[in-house]
mmCIF file of C-alpha atoms and ligand atoms in Angstrom:
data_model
loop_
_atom_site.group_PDB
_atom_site.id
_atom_site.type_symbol
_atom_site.label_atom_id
_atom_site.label_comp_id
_atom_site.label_asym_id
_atom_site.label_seq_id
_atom_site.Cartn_x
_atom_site.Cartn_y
_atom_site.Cartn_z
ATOM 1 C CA UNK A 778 -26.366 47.529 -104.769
ATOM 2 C CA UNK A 779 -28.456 51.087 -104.692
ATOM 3 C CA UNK A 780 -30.123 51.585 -101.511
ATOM 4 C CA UNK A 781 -33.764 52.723 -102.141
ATOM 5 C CA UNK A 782 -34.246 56.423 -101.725
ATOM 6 C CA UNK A 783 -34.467 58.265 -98.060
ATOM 7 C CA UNK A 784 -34.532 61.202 -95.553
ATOM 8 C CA UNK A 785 -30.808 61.779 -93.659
ATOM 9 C CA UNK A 786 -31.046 63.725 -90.990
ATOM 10 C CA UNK A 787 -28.212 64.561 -87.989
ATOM 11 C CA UNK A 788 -29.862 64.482 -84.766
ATOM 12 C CA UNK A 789 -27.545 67.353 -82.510
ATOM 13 C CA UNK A 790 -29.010 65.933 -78.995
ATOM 14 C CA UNK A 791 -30.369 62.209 -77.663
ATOM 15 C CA UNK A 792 -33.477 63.925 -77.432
ATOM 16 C CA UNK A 793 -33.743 65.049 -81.082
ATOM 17 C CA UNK A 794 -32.815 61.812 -82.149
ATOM 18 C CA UNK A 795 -35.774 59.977 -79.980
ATOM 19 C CA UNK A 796 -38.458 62.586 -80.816
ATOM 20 C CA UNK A 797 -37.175 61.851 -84.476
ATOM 21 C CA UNK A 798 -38.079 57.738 -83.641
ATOM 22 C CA UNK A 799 -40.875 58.667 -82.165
ATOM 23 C CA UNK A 800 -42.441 60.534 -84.993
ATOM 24 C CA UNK A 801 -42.000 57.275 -87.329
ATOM 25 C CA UNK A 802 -40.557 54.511 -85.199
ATOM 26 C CA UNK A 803 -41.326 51.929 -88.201
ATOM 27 C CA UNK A 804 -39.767 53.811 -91.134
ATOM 28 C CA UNK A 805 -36.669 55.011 -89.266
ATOM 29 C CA UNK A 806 -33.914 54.217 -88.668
ATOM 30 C CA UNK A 807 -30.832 55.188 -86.640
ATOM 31 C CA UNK A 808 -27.006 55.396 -87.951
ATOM 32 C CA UNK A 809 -23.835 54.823 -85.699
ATOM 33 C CA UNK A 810 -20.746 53.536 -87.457
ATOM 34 C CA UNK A 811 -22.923 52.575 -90.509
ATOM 35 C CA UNK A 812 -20.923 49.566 -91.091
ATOM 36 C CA UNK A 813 -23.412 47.458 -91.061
ATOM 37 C CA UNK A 814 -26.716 49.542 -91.704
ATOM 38 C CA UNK A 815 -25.273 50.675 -94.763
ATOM 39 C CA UNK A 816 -24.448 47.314 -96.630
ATOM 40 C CA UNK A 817 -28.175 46.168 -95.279
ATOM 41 C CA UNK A 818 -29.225 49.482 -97.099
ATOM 42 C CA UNK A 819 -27.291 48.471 -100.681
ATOM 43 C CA UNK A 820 -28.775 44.876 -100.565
ATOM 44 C CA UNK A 821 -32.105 46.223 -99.370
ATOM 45 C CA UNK A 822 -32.526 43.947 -96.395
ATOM 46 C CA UNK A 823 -33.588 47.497 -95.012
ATOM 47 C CA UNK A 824 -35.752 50.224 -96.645
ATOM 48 C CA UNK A 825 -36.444 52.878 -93.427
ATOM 49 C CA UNK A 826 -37.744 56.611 -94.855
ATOM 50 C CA UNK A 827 -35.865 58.222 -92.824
ATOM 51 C CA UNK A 828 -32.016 57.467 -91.617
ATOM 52 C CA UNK A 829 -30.976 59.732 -88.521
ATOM 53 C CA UNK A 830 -27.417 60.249 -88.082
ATOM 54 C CA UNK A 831 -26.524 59.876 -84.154
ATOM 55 C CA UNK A 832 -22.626 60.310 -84.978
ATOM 56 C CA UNK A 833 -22.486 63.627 -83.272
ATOM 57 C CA UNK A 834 -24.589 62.984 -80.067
ATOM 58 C CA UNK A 835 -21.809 64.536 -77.718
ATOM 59 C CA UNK A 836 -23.455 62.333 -74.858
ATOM 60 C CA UNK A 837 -23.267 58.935 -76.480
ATOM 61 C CA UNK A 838 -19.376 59.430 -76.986
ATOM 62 C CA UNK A 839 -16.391 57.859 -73.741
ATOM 63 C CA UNK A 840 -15.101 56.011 -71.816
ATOM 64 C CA UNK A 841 -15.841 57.073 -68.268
ATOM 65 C CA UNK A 842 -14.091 55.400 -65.140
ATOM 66 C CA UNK A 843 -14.949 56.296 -61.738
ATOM 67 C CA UNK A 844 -15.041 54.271 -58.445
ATOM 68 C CA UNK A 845 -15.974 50.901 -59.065
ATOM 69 C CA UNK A 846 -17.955 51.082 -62.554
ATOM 70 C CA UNK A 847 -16.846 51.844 -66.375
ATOM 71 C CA UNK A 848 -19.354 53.422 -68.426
ATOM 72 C CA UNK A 849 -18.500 52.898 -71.808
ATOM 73 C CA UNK A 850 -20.883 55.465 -74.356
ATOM 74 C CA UNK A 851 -22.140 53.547 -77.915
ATOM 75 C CA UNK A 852 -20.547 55.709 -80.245
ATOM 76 C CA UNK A 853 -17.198 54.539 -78.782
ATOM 77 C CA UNK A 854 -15.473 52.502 -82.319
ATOM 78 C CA UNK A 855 -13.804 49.570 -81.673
ATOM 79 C CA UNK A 856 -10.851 51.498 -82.466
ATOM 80 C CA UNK A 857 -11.451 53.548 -79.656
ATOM 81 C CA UNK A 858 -11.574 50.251 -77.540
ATOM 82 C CA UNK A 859 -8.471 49.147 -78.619
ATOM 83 C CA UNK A 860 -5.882 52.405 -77.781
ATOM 84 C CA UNK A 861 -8.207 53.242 -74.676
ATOM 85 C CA UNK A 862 -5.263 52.744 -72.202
ATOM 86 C CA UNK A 863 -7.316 53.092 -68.826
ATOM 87 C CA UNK A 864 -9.897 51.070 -70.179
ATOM 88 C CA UNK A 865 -7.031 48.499 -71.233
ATOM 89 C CA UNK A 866 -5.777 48.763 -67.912
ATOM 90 C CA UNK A 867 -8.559 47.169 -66.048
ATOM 91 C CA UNK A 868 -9.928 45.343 -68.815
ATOM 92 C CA UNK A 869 -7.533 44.077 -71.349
ATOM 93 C CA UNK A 870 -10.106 42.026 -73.247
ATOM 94 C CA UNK A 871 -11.094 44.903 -74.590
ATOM 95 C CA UNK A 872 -8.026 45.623 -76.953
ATOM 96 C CA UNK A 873 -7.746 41.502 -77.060
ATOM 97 C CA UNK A 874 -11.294 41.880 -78.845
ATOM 98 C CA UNK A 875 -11.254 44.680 -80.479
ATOM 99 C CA UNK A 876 -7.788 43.774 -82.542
ATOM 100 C CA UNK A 877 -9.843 40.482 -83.896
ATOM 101 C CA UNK A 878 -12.337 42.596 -85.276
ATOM 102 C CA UNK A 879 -12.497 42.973 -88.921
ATOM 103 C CA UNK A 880 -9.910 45.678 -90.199
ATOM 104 C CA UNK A 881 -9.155 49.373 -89.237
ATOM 105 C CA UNK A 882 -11.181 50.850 -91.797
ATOM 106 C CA UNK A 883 -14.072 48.772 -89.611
ATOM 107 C CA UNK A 884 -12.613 49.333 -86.704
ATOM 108 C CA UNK A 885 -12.593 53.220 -87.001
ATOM 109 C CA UNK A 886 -16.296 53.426 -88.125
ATOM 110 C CA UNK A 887 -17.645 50.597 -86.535
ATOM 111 C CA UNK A 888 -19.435 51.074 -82.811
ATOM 112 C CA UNK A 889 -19.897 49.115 -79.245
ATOM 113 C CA UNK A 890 -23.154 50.741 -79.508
ATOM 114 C CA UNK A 891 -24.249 49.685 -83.111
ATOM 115 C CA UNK A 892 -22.614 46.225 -82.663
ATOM 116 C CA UNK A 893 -25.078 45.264 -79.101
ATOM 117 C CA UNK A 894 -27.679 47.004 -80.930
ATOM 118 C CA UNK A 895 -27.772 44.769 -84.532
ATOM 119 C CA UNK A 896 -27.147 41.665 -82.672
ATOM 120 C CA UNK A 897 -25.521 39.529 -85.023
ATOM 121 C CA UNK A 898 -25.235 36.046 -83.730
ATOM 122 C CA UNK A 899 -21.817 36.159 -84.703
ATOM 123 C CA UNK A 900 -20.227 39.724 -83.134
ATOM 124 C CA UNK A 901 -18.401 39.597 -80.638
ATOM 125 C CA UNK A 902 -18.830 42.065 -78.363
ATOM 126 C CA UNK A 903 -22.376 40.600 -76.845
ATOM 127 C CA UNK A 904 -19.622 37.657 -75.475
ATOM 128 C CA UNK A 905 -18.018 40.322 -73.541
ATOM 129 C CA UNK A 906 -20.948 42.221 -72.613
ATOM 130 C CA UNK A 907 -22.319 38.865 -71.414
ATOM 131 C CA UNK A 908 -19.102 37.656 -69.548
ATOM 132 C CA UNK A 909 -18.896 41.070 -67.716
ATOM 133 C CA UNK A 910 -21.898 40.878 -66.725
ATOM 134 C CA UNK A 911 -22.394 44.293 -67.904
ATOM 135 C CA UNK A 912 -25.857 46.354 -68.158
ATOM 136 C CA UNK A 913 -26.821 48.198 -71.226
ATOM 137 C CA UNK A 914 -28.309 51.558 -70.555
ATOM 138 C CA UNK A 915 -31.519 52.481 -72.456
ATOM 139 C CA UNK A 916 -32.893 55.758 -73.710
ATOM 140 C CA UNK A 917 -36.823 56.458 -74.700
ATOM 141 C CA UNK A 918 -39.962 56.688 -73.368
ATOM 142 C CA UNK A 919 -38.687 53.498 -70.607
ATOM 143 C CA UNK A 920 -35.236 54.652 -70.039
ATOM 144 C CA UNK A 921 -34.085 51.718 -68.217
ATOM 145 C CA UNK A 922 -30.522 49.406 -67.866
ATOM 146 C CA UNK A 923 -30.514 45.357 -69.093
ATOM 147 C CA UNK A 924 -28.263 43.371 -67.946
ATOM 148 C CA UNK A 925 -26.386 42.000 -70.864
ATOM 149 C CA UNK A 926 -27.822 38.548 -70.889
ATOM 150 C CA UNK A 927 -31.483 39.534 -70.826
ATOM 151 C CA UNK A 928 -30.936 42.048 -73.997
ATOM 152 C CA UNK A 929 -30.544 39.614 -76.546
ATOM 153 C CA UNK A 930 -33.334 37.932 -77.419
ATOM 154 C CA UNK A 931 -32.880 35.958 -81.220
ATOM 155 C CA UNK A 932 -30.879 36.602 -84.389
ATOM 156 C CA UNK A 933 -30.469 40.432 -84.777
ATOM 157 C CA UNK A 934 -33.193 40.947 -82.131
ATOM 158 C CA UNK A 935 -32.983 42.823 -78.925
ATOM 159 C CA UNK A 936 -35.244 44.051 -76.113
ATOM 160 C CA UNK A 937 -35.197 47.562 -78.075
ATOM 161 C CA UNK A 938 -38.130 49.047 -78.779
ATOM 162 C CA UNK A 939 -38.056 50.580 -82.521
ATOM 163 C CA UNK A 940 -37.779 54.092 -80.568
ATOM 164 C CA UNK A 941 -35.870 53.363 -78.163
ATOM 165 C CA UNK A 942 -31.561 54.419 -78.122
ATOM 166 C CA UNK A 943 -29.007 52.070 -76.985
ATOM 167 C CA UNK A 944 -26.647 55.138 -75.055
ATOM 168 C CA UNK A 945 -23.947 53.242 -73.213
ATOM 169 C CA UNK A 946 -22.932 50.181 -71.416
ATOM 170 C CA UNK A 947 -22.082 49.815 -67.846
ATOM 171 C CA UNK A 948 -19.602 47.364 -66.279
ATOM 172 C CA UNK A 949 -18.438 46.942 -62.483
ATOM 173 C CA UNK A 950 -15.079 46.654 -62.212
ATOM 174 C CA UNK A 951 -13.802 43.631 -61.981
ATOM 175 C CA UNK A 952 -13.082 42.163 -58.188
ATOM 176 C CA UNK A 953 -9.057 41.708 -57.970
ATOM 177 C CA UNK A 954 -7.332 38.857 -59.146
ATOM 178 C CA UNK A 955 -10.460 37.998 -61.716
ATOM 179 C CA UNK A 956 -8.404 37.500 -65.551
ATOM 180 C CA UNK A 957 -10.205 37.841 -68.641
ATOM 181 C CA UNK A 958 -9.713 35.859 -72.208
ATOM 182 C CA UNK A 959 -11.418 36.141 -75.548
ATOM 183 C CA UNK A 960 -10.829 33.726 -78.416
ATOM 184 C CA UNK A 961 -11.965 33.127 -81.821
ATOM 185 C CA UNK A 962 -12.831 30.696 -84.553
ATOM 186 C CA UNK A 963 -13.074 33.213 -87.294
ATOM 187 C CA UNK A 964 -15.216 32.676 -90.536
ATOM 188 C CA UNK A 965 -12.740 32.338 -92.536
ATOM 189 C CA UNK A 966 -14.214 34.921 -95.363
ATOM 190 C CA UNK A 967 -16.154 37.250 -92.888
ATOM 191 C CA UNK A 968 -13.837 37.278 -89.941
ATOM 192 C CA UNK A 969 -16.999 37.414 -87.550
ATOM 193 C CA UNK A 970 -16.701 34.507 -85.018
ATOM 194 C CA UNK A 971 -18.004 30.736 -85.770
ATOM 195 C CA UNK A 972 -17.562 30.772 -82.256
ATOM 196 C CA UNK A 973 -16.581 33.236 -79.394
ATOM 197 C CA UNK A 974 -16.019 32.280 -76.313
ATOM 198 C CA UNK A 975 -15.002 35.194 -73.504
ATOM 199 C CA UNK A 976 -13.930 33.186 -70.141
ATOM 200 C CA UNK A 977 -13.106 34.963 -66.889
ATOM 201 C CA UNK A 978 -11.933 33.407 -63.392
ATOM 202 C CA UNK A 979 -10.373 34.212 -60.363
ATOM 203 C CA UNK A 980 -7.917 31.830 -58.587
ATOM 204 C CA UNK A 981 -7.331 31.909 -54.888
ATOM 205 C CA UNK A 982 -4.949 29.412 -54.180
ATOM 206 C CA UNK A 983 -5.544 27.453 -56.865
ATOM 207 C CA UNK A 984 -9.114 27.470 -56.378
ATOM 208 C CA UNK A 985 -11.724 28.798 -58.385
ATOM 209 C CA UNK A 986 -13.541 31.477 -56.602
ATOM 210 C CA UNK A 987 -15.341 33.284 -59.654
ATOM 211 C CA UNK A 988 -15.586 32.347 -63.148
ATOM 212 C CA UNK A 989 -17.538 33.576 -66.023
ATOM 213 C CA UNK A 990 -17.883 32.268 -69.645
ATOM 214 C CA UNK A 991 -20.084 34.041 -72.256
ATOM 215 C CA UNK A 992 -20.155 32.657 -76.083
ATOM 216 C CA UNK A 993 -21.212 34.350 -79.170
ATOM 217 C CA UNK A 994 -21.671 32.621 -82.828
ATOM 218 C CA UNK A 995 -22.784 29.669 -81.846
ATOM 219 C CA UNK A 996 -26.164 30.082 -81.008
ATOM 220 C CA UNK A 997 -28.856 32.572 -82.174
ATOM 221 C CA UNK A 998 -27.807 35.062 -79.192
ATOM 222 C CA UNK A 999 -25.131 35.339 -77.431
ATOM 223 C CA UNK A 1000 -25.179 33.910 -73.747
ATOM 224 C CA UNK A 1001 -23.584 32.720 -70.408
ATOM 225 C CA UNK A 1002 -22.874 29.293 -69.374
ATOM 226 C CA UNK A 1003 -24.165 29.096 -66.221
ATOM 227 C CA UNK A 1004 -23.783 25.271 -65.969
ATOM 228 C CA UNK A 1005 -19.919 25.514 -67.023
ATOM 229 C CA UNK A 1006 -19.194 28.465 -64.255
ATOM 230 C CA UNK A 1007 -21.213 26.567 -61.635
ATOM 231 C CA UNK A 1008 -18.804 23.465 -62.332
ATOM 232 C CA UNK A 1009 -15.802 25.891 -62.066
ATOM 233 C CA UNK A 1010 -16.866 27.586 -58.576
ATOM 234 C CA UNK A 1011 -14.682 25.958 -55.667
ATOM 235 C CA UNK A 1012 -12.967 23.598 -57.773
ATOM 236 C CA UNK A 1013 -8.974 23.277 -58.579
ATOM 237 C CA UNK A 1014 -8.303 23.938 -61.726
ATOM 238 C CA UNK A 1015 -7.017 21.060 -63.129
ATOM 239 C CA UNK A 1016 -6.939 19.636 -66.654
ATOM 240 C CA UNK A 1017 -9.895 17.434 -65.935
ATOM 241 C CA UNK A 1018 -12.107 20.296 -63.881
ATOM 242 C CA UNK A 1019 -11.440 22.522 -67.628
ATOM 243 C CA UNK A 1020 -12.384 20.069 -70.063
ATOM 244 C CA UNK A 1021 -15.170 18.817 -67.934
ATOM 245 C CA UNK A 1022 -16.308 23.036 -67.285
ATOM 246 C CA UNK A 1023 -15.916 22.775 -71.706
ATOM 247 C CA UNK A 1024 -17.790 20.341 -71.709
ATOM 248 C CA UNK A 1025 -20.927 21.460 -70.212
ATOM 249 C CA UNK A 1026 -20.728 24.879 -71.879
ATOM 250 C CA UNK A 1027 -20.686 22.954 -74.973
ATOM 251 C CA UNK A 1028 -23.657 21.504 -73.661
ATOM 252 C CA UNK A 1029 -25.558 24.381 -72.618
ATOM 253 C CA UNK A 1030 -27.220 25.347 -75.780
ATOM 254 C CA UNK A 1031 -28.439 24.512 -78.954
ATOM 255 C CA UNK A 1032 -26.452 25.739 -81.723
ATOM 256 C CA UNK A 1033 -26.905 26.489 -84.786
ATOM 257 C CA UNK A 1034 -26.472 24.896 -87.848
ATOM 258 C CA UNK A 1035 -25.549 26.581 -91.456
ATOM 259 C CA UNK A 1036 -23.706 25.864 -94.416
ATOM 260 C CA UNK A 1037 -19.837 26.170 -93.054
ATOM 261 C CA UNK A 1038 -20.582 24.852 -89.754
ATOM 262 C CA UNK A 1039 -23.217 22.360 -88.604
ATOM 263 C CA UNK A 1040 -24.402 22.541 -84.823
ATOM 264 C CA UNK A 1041 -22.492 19.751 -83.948
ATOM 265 C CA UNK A 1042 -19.314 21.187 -84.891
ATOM 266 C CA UNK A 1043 -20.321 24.595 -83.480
ATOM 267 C CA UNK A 1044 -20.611 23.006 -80.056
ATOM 268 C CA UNK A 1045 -17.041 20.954 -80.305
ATOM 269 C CA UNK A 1046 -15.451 24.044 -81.323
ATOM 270 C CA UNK A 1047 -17.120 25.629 -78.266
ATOM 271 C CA UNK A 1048 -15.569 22.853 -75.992
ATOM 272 C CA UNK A 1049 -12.247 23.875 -77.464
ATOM 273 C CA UNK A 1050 -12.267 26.799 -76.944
ATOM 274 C CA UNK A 1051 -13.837 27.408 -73.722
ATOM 275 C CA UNK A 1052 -10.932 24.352 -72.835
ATOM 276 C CA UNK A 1053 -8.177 26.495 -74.223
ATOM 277 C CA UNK A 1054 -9.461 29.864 -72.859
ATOM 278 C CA UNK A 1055 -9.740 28.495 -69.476
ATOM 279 C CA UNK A 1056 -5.713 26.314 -69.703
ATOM 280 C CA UNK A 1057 -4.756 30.131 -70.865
ATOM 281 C CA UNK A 1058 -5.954 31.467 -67.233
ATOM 282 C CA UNK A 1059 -4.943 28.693 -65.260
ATOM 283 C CA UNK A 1060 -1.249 29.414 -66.562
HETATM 284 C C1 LIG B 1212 -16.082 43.965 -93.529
HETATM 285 C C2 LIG B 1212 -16.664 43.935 -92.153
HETATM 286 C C3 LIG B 1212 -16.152 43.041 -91.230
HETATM 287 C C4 LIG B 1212 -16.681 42.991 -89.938
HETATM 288 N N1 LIG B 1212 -16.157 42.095 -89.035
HETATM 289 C C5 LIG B 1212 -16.663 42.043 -87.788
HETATM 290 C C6 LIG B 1212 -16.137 41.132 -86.824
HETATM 291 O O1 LIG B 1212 -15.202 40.383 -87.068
HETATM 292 N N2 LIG B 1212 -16.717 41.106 -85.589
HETATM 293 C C7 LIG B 1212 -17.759 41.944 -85.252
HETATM 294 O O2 LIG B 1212 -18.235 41.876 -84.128
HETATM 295 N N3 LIG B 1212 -18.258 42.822 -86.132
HETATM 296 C C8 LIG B 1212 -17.742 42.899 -87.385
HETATM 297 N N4 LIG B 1212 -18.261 43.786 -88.290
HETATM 298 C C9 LIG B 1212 -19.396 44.639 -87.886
HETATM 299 C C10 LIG B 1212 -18.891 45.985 -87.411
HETATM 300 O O3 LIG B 1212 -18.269 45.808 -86.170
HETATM 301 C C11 LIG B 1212 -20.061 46.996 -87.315
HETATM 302 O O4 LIG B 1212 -19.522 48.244 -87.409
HETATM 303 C C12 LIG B 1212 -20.896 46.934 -86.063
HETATM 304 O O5 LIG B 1212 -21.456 45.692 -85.854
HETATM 305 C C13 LIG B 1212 -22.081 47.885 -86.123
HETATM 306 O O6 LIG B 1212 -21.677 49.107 -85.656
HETATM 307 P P1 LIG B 1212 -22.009 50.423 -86.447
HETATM 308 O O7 LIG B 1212 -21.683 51.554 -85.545
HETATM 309 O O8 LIG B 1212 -21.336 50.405 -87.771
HETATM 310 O O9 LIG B 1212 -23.616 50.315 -86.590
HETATM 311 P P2 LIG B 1212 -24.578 50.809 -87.753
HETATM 312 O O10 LIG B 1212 -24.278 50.088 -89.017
HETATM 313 O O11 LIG B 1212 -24.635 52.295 -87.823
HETATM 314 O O12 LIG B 1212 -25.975 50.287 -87.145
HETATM 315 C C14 LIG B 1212 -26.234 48.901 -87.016
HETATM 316 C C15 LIG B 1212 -27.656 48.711 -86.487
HETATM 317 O O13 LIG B 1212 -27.752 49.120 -85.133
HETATM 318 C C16 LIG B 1212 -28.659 50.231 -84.980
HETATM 319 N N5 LIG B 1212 -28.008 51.151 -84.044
HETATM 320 C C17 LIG B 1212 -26.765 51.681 -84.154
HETATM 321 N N6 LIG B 1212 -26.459 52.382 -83.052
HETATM 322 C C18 LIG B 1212 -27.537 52.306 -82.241
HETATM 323 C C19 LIG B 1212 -27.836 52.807 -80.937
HETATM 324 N N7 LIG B 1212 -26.937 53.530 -80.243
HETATM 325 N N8 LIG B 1212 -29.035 52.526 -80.391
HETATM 326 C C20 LIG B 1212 -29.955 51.778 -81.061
HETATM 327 N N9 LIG B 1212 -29.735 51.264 -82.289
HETATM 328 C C21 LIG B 1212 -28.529 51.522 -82.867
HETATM 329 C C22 LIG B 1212 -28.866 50.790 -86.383
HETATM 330 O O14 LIG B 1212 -30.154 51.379 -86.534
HETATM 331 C C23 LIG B 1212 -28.714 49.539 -87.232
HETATM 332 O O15 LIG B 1212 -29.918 48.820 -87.249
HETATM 333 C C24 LIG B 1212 -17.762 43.864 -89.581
HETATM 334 C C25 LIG B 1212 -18.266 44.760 -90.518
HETATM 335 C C26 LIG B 1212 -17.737 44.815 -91.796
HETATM 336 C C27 LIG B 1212 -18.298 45.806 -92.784
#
C-alpha cells in the first residue's frame, strides 16, 4: 500500500500544467481531488514519474451561469455541486447526485472534473453529463468541446489525449418545463452505482415533448438511450408508454457482467429504474 516513488509538482496556470504533460505525457500524471489517483497510486495500478498538482488552477475552479448555458469548471467537488444554490436552482439533479455520492470526506476532495476524466463505468456523473447533453471542454494542443456521449469511449477510457486537460463542462439550460431525476442501485460496499439511470422529460399536456435518459454502471461507458427517448417523444405518459420506454433502454446495450451482478440482472435493474425514474416525473 506504498505508492512507488515520484516528482509532485503544483502547476500555478493551465498552461504550466500542459507544458508539464507535454514534456512527459506517458510518465505523468495529473491530480484533482486525488480520490481516486491516489488509492490507484497505493495499489500501484499507476506508477507516473511525475504527479502535477492542478488543485490551484484559478481557471479550472466555478460555477458560471449566464444566458442560456452553465459552465461548470473541473475542480468544482461534488460538495461544491451539492450547496451550489443557483446551480440547484436550474438543475436540481445536481445536489440529487451529488448527496448519493460516497461520503463528505469524498465529497469535499473529490471533482466533476476528475470523475468525467477517470471514467469509471460505475460514477455517476457521466449519466448526467450524458442526459444533459452537456459538452466537455478540452485543453491542449486540440483545445476542442465533446459532447458528453462521444467522450467516453470504454472502461476508464476517454477521448483524452495523455496531454490533454479536461477544464470544464458546458450545459444549455434546460428548455422550461423539462424535470430531471437520478437514481441509484448502489454497490452495496462501494456505494458507486450497479446502475444509474438519469431520466429527463418535458410534459405538455400530458404529452411527451422531450425526454432524455442517460445510464451509467451498467455498461463499460456510460450512454444515452436513444431508442427509449424516441419511444417517449409524442406519447402520453402512461404506465404502459414507461415500462415499454424501460424496456427498450434495458435493451439498448450490452451490459456487463461481474461477480455481484451478471448482465442480465444489470439490464432488469436498468428497466426498473429507468420505470421508476420516469413514474417519478410523470407524478
Ligand atoms: C470511498 C470512495 C467512495 C466513492 N464513491 C463514489 C460514488 O459513489 N460515485 C462516484 O461517482 N464516485 C465515487 N468515488 C470517486 C470520487 O468521486 C472521486 O473523487 C472522483 O471520481 C475523481 O475525482 P478526483 O478529483 O478525486 O480525481 P483524481 O483522483 O485527482 O484523478 C482521477 C483521474 O483523473 C485524472 N484527472 C483528474 N482531473 C483531471 C482533469 N481536469 N483533466 C484530465 N484528467 C484529470 C487524473 O490524472 C486521474 O487519472 C468514490 C471515491 C472514494 C475514495
Amino acid at each position: 500500500m506504498i505508492p512507488a516513488a515520484f516528482d509532485y509538482v503544483r502547476a500555478a496556470s493551465l498552461t504550466e500544467a500542459i507544458g508539464f504533460l507535454q514534456d512527459d505525457p506517458d510518465g505523468t500524471k495529473l491530480v484533482a481531488g486525488g480520490h481516486t489517483l491516489l488509492p490507484a497510486l497505493k495499489l500501484r495500478l499507476a506508477s507516473p514519474n511525475r504527479l502535477v498538482d492542478i488543485g490551484s488552477i484559478a481557471e479550472l475552479r466555478g460555477i458560471e451561469i449566464s444566458g442560456d448555458t452553465i459552465r461548470i469548471g473541473a475542480l468544482t467537488t461534488h460538495a461544491e455541486l451539492l450547496a451550489s444554490e443557483p446551480l440547484n436552482a436550474e438543475l436540481p439533479i445536481f445536489r440529487e447526485t451529488a448527496r448519493l455520492i460516497a461520503d463528505p470526506q469524498v465529497r469535499n476532495r473529490g471533482t466533476i472534473g476528475g470523475s468525467l476524466a477517470n471514467a469509471d463505468p460505475a460514477a455517476d456523473w457521466p449519466a448526467i453529463a450524458v442526459a444533459l447533453q452537456a459538452e466537455i471542454e478540452i485543453a491542449g494542443s486540440n483545445a476542442r468541446r465533446v459532447a458528453a456521449t462521444d467522450f467516453f469511449v470504454d472502461i476508464f477510457s476517454t477521448v483524452l489525449e495523455q496531454d490533454e486537460v479536461l477544464t470544464a463542462l458546458h450545459i444549455r439550460k434546460p428548455a422550461s418545463g423539462m424535470r430531471f431525476a437520478y437514481r441509484k442501485i448502489r454497490h452495496p460496499a462501494s456505494g458507486f452505482a450497479v446502475v444509474g439511470v438519469a431520466a429527463g422529460i418535458c410534459l405538455t399536456k400530458g404529452v411527451v415533448t422531450a425526454a432524455t435518459v442517460g445510464i451509467t454502471g451498467a455498461a463499460n461507458r456510460a450512454f444515452a438511450s436513444h431508442d427509449a427517448v424516441d419511444f417517449l417523444i409524442g406519447k402520453a405518459l402512461s404506465r404502459e408508454t414507461i415500462e415499454q420506454a424501460a424496456r427498450l433502454a434495458s435493451e439498448s446495450t450490452q451490459c456487463l457482467s461481474d461477480r455481484y451482478a451478471s448482465a442480465d440482472y444489470r439490464a432488469n435493474l436498468i428497466r426498473i429504474e429507468v420505470g421508476r425514474a420516469l413514474l417519478g416525473l410523470a407524478s
